[in-house]
Short mmCIF file of C-alpha atoms in Angstrom, two decimals:
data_model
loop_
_atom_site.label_atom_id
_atom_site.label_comp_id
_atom_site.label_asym_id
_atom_site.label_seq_id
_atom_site.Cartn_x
_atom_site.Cartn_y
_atom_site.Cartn_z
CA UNK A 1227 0.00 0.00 0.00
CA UNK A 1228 3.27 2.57 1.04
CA UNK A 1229 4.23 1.69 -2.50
CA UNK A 1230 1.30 2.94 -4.23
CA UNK A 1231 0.92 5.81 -2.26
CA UNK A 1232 4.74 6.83 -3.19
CA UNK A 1233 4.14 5.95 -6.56
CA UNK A 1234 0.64 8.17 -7.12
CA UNK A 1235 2.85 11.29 -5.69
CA UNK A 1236 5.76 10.22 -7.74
CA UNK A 1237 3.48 10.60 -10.82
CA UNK A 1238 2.07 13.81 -9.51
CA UNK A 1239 5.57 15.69 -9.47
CA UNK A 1240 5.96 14.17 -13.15
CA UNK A 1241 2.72 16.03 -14.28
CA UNK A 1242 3.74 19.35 -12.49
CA UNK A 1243 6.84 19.26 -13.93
CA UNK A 1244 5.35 19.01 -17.58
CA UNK A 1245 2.94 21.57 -16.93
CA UNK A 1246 5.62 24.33 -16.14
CA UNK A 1247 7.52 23.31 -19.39
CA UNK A 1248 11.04 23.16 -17.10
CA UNK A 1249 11.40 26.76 -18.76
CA UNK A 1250 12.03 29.99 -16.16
CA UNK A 1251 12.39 32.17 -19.22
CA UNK A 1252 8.96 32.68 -19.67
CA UNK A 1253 9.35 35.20 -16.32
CA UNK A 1254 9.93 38.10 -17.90
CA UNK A 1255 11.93 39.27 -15.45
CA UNK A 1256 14.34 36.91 -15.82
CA UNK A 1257 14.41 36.95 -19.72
CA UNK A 1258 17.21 38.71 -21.62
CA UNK A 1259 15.26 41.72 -23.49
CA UNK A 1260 15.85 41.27 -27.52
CA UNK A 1261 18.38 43.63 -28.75
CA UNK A 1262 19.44 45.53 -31.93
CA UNK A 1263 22.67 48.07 -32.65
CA UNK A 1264 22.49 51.81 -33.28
CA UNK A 1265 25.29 53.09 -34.85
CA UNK A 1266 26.13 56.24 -35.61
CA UNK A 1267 28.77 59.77 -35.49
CA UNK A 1268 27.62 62.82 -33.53
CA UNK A 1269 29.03 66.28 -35.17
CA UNK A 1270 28.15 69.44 -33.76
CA UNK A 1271 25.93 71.81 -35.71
CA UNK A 1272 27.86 72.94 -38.47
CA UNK A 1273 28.22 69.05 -39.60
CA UNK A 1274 31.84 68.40 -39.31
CA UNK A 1275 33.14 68.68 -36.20
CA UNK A 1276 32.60 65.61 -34.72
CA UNK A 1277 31.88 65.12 -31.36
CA UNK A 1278 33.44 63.08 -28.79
CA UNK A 1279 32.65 61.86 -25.20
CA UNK A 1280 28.75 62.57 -25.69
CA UNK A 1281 26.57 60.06 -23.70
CA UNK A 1282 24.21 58.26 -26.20
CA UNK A 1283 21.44 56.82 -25.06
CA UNK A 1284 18.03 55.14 -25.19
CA UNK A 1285 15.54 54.31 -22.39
CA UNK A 1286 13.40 51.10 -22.21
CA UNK A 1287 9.53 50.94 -21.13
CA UNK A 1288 10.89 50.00 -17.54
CA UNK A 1289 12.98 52.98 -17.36
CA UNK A 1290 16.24 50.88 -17.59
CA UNK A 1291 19.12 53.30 -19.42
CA UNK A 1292 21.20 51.40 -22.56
CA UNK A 1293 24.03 54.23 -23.32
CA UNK A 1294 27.33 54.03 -24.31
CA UNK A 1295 29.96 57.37 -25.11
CA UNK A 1296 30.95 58.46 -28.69
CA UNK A 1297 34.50 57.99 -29.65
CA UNK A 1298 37.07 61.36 -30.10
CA UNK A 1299 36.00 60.85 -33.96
CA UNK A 1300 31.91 61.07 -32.94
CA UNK A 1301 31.41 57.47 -34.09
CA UNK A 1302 29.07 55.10 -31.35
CA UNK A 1303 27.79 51.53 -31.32
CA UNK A 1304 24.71 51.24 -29.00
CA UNK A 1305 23.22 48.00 -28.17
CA UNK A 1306 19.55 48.75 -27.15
CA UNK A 1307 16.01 46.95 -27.13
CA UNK A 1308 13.94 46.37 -30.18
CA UNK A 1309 11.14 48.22 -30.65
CA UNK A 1310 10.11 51.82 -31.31
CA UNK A 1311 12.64 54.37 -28.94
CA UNK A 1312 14.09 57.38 -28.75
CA UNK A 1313 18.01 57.56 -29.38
CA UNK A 1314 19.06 60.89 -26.70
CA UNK A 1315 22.29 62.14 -27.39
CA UNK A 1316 23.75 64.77 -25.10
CA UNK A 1317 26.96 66.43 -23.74
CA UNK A 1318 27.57 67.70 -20.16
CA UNK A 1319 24.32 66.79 -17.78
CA UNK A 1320 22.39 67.33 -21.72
CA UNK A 1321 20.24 70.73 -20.51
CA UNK A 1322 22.51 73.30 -22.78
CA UNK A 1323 23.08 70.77 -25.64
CA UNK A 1324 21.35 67.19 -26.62
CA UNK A 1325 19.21 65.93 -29.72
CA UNK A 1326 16.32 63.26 -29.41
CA UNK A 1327 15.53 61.20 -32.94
CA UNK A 1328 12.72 58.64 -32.60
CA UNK A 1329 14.15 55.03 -33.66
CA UNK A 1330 13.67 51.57 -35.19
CA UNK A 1331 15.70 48.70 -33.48
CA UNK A 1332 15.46 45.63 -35.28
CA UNK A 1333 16.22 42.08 -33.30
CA UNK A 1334 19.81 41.21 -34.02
CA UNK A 1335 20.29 43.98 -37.37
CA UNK A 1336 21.97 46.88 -37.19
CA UNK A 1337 20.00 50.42 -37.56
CA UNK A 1338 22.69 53.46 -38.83
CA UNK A 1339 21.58 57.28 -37.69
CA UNK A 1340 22.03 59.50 -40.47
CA UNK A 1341 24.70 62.42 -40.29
CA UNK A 1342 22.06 65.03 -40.80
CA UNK A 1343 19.80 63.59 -37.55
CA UNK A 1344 22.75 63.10 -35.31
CA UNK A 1345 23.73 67.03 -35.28
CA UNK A 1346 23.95 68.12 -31.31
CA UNK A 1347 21.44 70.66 -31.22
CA UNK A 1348 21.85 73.51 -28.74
CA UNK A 1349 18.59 74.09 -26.22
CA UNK A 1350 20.54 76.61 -23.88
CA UNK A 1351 20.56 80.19 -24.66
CA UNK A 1352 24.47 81.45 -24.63
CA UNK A 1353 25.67 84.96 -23.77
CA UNK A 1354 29.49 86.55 -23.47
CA UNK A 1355 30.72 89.73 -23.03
CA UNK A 1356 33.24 91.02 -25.29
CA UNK A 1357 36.98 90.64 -24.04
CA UNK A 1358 40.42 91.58 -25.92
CA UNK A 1359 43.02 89.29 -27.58
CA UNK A 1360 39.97 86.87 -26.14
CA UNK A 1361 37.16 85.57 -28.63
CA UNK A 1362 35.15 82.82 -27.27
CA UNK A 1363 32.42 83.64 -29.55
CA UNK A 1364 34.49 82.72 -32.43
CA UNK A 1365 34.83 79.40 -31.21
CA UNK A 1366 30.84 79.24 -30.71
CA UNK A 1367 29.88 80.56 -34.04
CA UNK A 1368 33.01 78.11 -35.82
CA UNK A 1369 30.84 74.87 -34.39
CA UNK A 1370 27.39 76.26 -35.64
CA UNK A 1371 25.46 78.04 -32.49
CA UNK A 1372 24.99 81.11 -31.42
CA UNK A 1373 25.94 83.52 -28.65
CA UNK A 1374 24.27 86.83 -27.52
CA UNK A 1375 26.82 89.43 -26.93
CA UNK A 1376 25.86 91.20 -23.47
CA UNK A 1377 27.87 93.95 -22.10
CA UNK A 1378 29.71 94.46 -18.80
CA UNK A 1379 26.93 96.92 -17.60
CA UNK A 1380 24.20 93.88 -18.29
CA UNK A 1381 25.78 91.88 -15.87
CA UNK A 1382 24.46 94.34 -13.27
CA UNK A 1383 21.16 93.59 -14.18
CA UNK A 1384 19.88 90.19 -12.89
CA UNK A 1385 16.90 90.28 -15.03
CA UNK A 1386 19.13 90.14 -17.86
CA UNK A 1387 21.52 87.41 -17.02
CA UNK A 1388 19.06 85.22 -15.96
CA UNK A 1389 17.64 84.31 -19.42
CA UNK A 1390 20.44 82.77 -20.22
CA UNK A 1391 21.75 79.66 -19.17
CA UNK A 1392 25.54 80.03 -19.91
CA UNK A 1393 27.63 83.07 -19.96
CA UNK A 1394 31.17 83.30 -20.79
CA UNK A 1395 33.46 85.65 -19.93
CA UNK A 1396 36.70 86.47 -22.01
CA UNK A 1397 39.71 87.52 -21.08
CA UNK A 1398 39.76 91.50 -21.27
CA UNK A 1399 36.17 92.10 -20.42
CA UNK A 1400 36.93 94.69 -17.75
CA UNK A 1401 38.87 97.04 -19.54
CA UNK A 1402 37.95 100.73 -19.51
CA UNK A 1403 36.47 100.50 -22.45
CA UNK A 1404 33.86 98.19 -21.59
CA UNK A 1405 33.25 98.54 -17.71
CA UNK A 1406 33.95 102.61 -17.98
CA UNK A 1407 35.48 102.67 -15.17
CA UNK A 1408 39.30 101.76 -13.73
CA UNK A 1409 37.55 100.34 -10.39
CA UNK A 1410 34.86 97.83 -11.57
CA UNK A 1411 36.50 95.57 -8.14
CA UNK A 1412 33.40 97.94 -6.64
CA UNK A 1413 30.53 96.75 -8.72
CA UNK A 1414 29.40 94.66 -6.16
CA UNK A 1415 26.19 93.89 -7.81
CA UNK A 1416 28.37 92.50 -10.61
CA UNK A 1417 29.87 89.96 -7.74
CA UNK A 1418 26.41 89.09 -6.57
CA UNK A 1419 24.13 88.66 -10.06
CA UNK A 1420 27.03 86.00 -10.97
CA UNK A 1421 27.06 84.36 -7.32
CA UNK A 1422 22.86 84.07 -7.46
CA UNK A 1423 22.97 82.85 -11.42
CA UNK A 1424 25.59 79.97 -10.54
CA UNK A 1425 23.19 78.69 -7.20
CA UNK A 1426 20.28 78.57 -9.70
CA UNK A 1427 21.77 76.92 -12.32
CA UNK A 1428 23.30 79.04 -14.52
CA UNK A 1429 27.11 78.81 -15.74
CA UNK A 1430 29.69 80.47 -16.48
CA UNK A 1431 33.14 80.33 -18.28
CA UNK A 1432 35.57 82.37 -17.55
CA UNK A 1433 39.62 82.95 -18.60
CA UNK A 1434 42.73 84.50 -17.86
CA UNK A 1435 42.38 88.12 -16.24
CA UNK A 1436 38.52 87.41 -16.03
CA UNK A 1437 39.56 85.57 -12.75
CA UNK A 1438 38.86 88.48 -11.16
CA UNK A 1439 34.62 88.16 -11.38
CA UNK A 1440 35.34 85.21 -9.15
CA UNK A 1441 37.65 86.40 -6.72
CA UNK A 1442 37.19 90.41 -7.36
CA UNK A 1443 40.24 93.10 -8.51
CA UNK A 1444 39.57 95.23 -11.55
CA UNK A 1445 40.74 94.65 -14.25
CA UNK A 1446 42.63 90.98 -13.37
CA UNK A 1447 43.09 89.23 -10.03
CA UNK A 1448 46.56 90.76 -9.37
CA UNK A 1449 46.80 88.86 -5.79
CA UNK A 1450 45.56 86.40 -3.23
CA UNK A 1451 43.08 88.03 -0.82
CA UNK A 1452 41.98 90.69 -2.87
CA UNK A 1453 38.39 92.07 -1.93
CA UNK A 1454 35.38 91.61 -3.99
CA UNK A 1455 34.35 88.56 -5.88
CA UNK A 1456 32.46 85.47 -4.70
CA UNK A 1457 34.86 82.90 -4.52
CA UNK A 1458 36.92 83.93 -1.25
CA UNK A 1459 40.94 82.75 -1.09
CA UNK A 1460 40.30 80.01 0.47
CA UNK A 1461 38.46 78.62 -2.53
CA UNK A 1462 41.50 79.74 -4.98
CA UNK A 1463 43.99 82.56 -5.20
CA UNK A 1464 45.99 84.14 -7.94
CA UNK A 1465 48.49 86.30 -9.81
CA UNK A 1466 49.78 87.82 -12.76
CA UNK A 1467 53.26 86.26 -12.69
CA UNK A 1468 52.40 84.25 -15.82
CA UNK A 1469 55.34 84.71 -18.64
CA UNK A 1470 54.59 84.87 -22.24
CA UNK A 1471 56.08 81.46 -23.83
CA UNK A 1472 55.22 77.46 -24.38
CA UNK A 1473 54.03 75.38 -21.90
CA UNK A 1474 55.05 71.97 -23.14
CA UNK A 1475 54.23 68.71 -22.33
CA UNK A 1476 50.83 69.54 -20.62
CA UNK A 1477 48.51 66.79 -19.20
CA UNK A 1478 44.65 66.13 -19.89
CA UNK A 1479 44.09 64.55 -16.42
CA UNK A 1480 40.73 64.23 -16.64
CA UNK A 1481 40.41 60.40 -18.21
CA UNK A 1482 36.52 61.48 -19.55
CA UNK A 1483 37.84 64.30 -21.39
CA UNK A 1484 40.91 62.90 -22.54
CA UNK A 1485 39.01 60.16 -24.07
CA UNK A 1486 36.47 62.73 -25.70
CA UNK A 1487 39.64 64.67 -27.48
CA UNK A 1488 41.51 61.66 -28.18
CA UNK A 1489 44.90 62.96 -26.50
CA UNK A 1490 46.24 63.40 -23.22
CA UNK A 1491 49.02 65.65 -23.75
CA UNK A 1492 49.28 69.63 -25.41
CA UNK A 1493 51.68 72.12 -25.71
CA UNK A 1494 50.26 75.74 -24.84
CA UNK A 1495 51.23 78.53 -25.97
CA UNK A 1496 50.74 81.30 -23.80
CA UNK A 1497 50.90 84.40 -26.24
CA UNK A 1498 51.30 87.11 -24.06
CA UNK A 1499 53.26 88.05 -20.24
CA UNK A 1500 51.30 88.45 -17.26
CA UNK A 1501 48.91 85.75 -17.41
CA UNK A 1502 46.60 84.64 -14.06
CA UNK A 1503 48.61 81.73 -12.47
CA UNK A 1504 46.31 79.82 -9.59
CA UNK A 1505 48.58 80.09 -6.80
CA UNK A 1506 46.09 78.27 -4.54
CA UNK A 1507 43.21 76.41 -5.29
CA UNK A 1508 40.97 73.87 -2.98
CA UNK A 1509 40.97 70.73 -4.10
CA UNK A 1510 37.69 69.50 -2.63
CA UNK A 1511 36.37 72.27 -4.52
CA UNK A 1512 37.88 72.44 -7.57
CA UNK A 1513 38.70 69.53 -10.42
CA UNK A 1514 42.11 69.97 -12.45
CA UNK A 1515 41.36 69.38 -16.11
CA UNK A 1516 44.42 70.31 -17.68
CA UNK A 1517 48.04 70.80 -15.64
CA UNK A 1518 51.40 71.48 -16.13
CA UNK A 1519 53.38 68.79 -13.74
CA UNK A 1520 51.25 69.97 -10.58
CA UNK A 1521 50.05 73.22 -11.84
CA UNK A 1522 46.15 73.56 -12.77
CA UNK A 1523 46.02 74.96 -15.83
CA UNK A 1524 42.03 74.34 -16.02
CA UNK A 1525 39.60 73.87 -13.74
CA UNK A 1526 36.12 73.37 -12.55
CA UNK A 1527 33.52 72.93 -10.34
CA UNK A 1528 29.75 72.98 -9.62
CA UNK A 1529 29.99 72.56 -6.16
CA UNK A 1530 29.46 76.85 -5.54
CA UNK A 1531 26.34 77.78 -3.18
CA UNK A 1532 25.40 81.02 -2.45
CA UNK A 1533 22.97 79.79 0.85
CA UNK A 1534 22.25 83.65 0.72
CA UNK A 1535 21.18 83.88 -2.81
CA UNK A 1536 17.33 84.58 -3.83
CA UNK A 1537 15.53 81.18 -5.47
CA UNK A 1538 14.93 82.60 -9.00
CA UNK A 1539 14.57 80.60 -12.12
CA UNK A 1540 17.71 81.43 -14.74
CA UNK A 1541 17.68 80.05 -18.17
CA UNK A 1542 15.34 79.05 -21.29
CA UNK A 1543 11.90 78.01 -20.52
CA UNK A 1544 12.75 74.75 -23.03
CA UNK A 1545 14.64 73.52 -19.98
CA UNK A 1546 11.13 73.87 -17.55
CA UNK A 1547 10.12 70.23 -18.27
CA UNK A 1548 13.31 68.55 -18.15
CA UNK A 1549 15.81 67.42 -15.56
CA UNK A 1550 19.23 66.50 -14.69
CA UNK A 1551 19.34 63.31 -12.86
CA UNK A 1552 21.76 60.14 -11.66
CA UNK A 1553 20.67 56.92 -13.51
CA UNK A 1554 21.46 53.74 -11.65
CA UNK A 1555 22.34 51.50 -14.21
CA UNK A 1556 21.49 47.17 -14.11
CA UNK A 1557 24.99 46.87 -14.03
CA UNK A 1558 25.36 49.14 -10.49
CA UNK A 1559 27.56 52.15 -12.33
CA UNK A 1560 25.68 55.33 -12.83
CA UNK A 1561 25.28 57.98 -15.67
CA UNK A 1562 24.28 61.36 -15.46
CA UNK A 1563 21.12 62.34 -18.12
CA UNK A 1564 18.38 64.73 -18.66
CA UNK A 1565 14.69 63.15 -18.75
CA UNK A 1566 11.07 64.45 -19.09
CA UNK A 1567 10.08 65.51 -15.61
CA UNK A 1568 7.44 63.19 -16.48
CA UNK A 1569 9.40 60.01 -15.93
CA UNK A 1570 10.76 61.30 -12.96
CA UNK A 1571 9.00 59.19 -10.73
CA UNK A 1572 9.56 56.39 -12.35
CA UNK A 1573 12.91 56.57 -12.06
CA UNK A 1574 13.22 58.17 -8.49
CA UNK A 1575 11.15 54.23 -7.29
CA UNK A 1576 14.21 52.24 -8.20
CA UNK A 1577 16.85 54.73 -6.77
CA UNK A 1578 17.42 57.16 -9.35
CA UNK A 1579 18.33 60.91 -7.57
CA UNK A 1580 17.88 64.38 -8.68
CA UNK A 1581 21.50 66.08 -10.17
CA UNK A 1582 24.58 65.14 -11.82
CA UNK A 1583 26.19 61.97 -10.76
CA UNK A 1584 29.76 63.99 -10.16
CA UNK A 1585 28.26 67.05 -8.08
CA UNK A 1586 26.41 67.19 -4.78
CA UNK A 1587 24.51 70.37 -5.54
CA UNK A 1588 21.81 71.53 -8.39
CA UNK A 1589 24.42 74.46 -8.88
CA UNK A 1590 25.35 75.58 -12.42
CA UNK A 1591 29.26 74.86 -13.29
CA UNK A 1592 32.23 76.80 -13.17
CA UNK A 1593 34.69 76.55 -15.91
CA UNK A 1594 38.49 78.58 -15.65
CA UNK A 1595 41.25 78.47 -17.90
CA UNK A 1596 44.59 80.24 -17.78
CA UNK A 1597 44.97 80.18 -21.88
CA UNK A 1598 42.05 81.32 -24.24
CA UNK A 1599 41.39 81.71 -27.37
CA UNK A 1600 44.44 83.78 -29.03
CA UNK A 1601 43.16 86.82 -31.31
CA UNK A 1602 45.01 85.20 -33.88
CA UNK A 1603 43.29 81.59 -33.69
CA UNK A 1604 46.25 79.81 -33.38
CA UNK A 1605 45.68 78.01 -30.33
CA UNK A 1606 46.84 73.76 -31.76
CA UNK A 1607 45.33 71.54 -29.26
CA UNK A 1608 43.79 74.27 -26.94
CA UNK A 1609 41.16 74.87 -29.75
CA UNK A 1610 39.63 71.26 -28.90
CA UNK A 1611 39.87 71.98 -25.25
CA UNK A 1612 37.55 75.11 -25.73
CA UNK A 1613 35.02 73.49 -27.91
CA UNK A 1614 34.76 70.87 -24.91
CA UNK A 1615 34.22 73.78 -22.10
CA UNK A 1616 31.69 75.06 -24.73
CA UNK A 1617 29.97 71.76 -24.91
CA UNK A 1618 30.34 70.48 -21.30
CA UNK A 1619 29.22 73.57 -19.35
#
């Protein structure tokens, strides 16, 4: 009788068995999703310069992230679910500059982007203010977008900065001639309408002598401790004790930007005497992005908070419905993109956070150099380094 009874259950597993199929697959959650490759170059707007170290992406109905980085030449290989998508492509934390093209993947084929669709389009509205032996804007206009020119006296005017969510700052921008006056060190409100832009959002770029809107003097930062500015010494110092010459043998130490200009070392030729050297900068501040041995030669940072500075919205209203956020990937890295605010809470329940994945504050950045762009245009490898501030801020 035991033998039946063992023999009736034995028969019973059998039959569960074959009704489950022995297959776990069919749990889509344990499944692997059906892929395709998107391939492509990203150039900036004019349509030949391409455009390396841009984060290329696509995101899935489940809010998972597939994205990969374009090579220094602009090319990418993405491998991403089948189905109807959009491919994102973006550079910096994607607010000032990113392109969206709605996509075919095709199980196991190969879908190519055309040239003319993969152009990074610029959503951020630019402004500079005119400098001498200094043209940004060149640099700007050479890639295909535009920049407002503002003057020195704008910059008092908060209302007018804050449409604009970059402004950049050449070397030579507070001269006589455009501040009208041989103090400017005591237009406070010039200090304070850049300190407010930066906590809201907004960034800046500045170079050379135009250290001193971040640490005050007139028309450069001739010392440490000087008064004025927003940045106080203990932030960064510096001086005029630069000599006109090469720099040779300079180092990209930033691996993510390296890889995006596809070298690691530059000479720089530093065209005229009395250049801003950083004497003293904070490194839990501050990252180097370009050195000579151990002295910063570039830098940034977007960890700046004015906790005194008015809330007050700064930018283009195309930004109002998107966000910068950290995207836990399946894999447990992260990557920094801009989304819908519509999917935010989507991606906030599995332990997505609002903000770039490198900063700790929803602070605009803060781009420096030492060298800028030379009157004369020949800058060699600096030139890249530029169009990468441009694109990055």
């Amino acid at each position: 009788m035991r033998q039946n009874y063992l023999f009736i259950v034995l028969c019973s597993l059998v039959l569960l068995v074959n009704c489950k199929g022995g297959d776990d697959s069919v749990n889509p959650e344990n499944s692997k999703p059906v892929t395709g490759i998107v391939e492509g170059k990203v150039f900036a707007k004019n349509g030949t310069k391409p455009i390396g170290g841009a984060t290329v992406f696509t995101i899935d109905s489940k809010n998972q992230v597939y994205h990969t980085y374009s090579n220094a030449d602009g090319s990418f290989s993405l491998t991403a679910p089948e189905g109807n998508t959009t491919l994102h492509i973006q550079t910096g934390n994607g607010l000032n500059f990113r392109t969206e093209i709605p996509i075919t993947v095709k199980k196991d084929e190969t879908t190519s982007v055309p040239t003319k669709d993969s152009k990074l389009n610029q959503i951020a509205k630019i402004a500079y203010v005119e400098g001498s032996y200094d043209e940004i804007e060149a640099i700007i206009t050479n890639l295909g977008y535009t920049a407002t020119e503002i003057s020195y006296q704008d910059l008092k005017n908060f209302n007018t900065i804050s449409q604009y969510d970059i402004i950049f700052l050449n070397c030579g921008s507070r001269n006589l001639a455009q501040t009208g006056t041989s103090s400017p060190g005591n237009d406070l409100s010039v200090f304070s309408n850049l300190s407010t832009f930066i906590t809201n959002g907004g960034s800046i770029y500045s170079s050379d002598w135009a250290a001193a809107y971040l640490v005050g003097g007139n028309q450069n930062a001739q010392s440490c401790g000087i008064a004025g500015g927003f940045l106080d010494f203990t932030k960064i110092c510096f001086n005029i004790n630069g000599n006109a010459g090469m720099y040779n043998n300079c180092t990209v130490s930033n691996t993510a930007m390296a890889s995006a200009l596809g070298f690691s070392t530059l000479d720089i030729q530093y065209d005229m005497s009395l250049w801003q050297k950083i004497q003293y900068y904070d490194p839990l501040f501050w990252e180097v992005l370009v050195q000579k041995d151990n002295e910063p030669l570039m830098i940034r940072t977007n960890k700046y908070v004015d906790k005194t500075a008015p809330k007050i919205t700064v930018g283009t209203s195309l930004n109002n419905n998107h966000m910068t956020i950290c995207h836990h990937t399946a894999s447990g890295n992260t990557v920094t993109i801009t989304i819908n605010q519509n999917a935010w809470n989507a991606h906030q329940a599995h332990g997505d956070y609002m903000g770039s994945c490198s900063g700790t504050t929803n602070s605009g950045n803060i781009y420096y150099t030492t060298f800028h762009n030379h009157a004369s245009g020949n800058i060699g490898k600096a030139g890249p380094i530029l169009e990468y501030v441009i694109l990055n801020l």
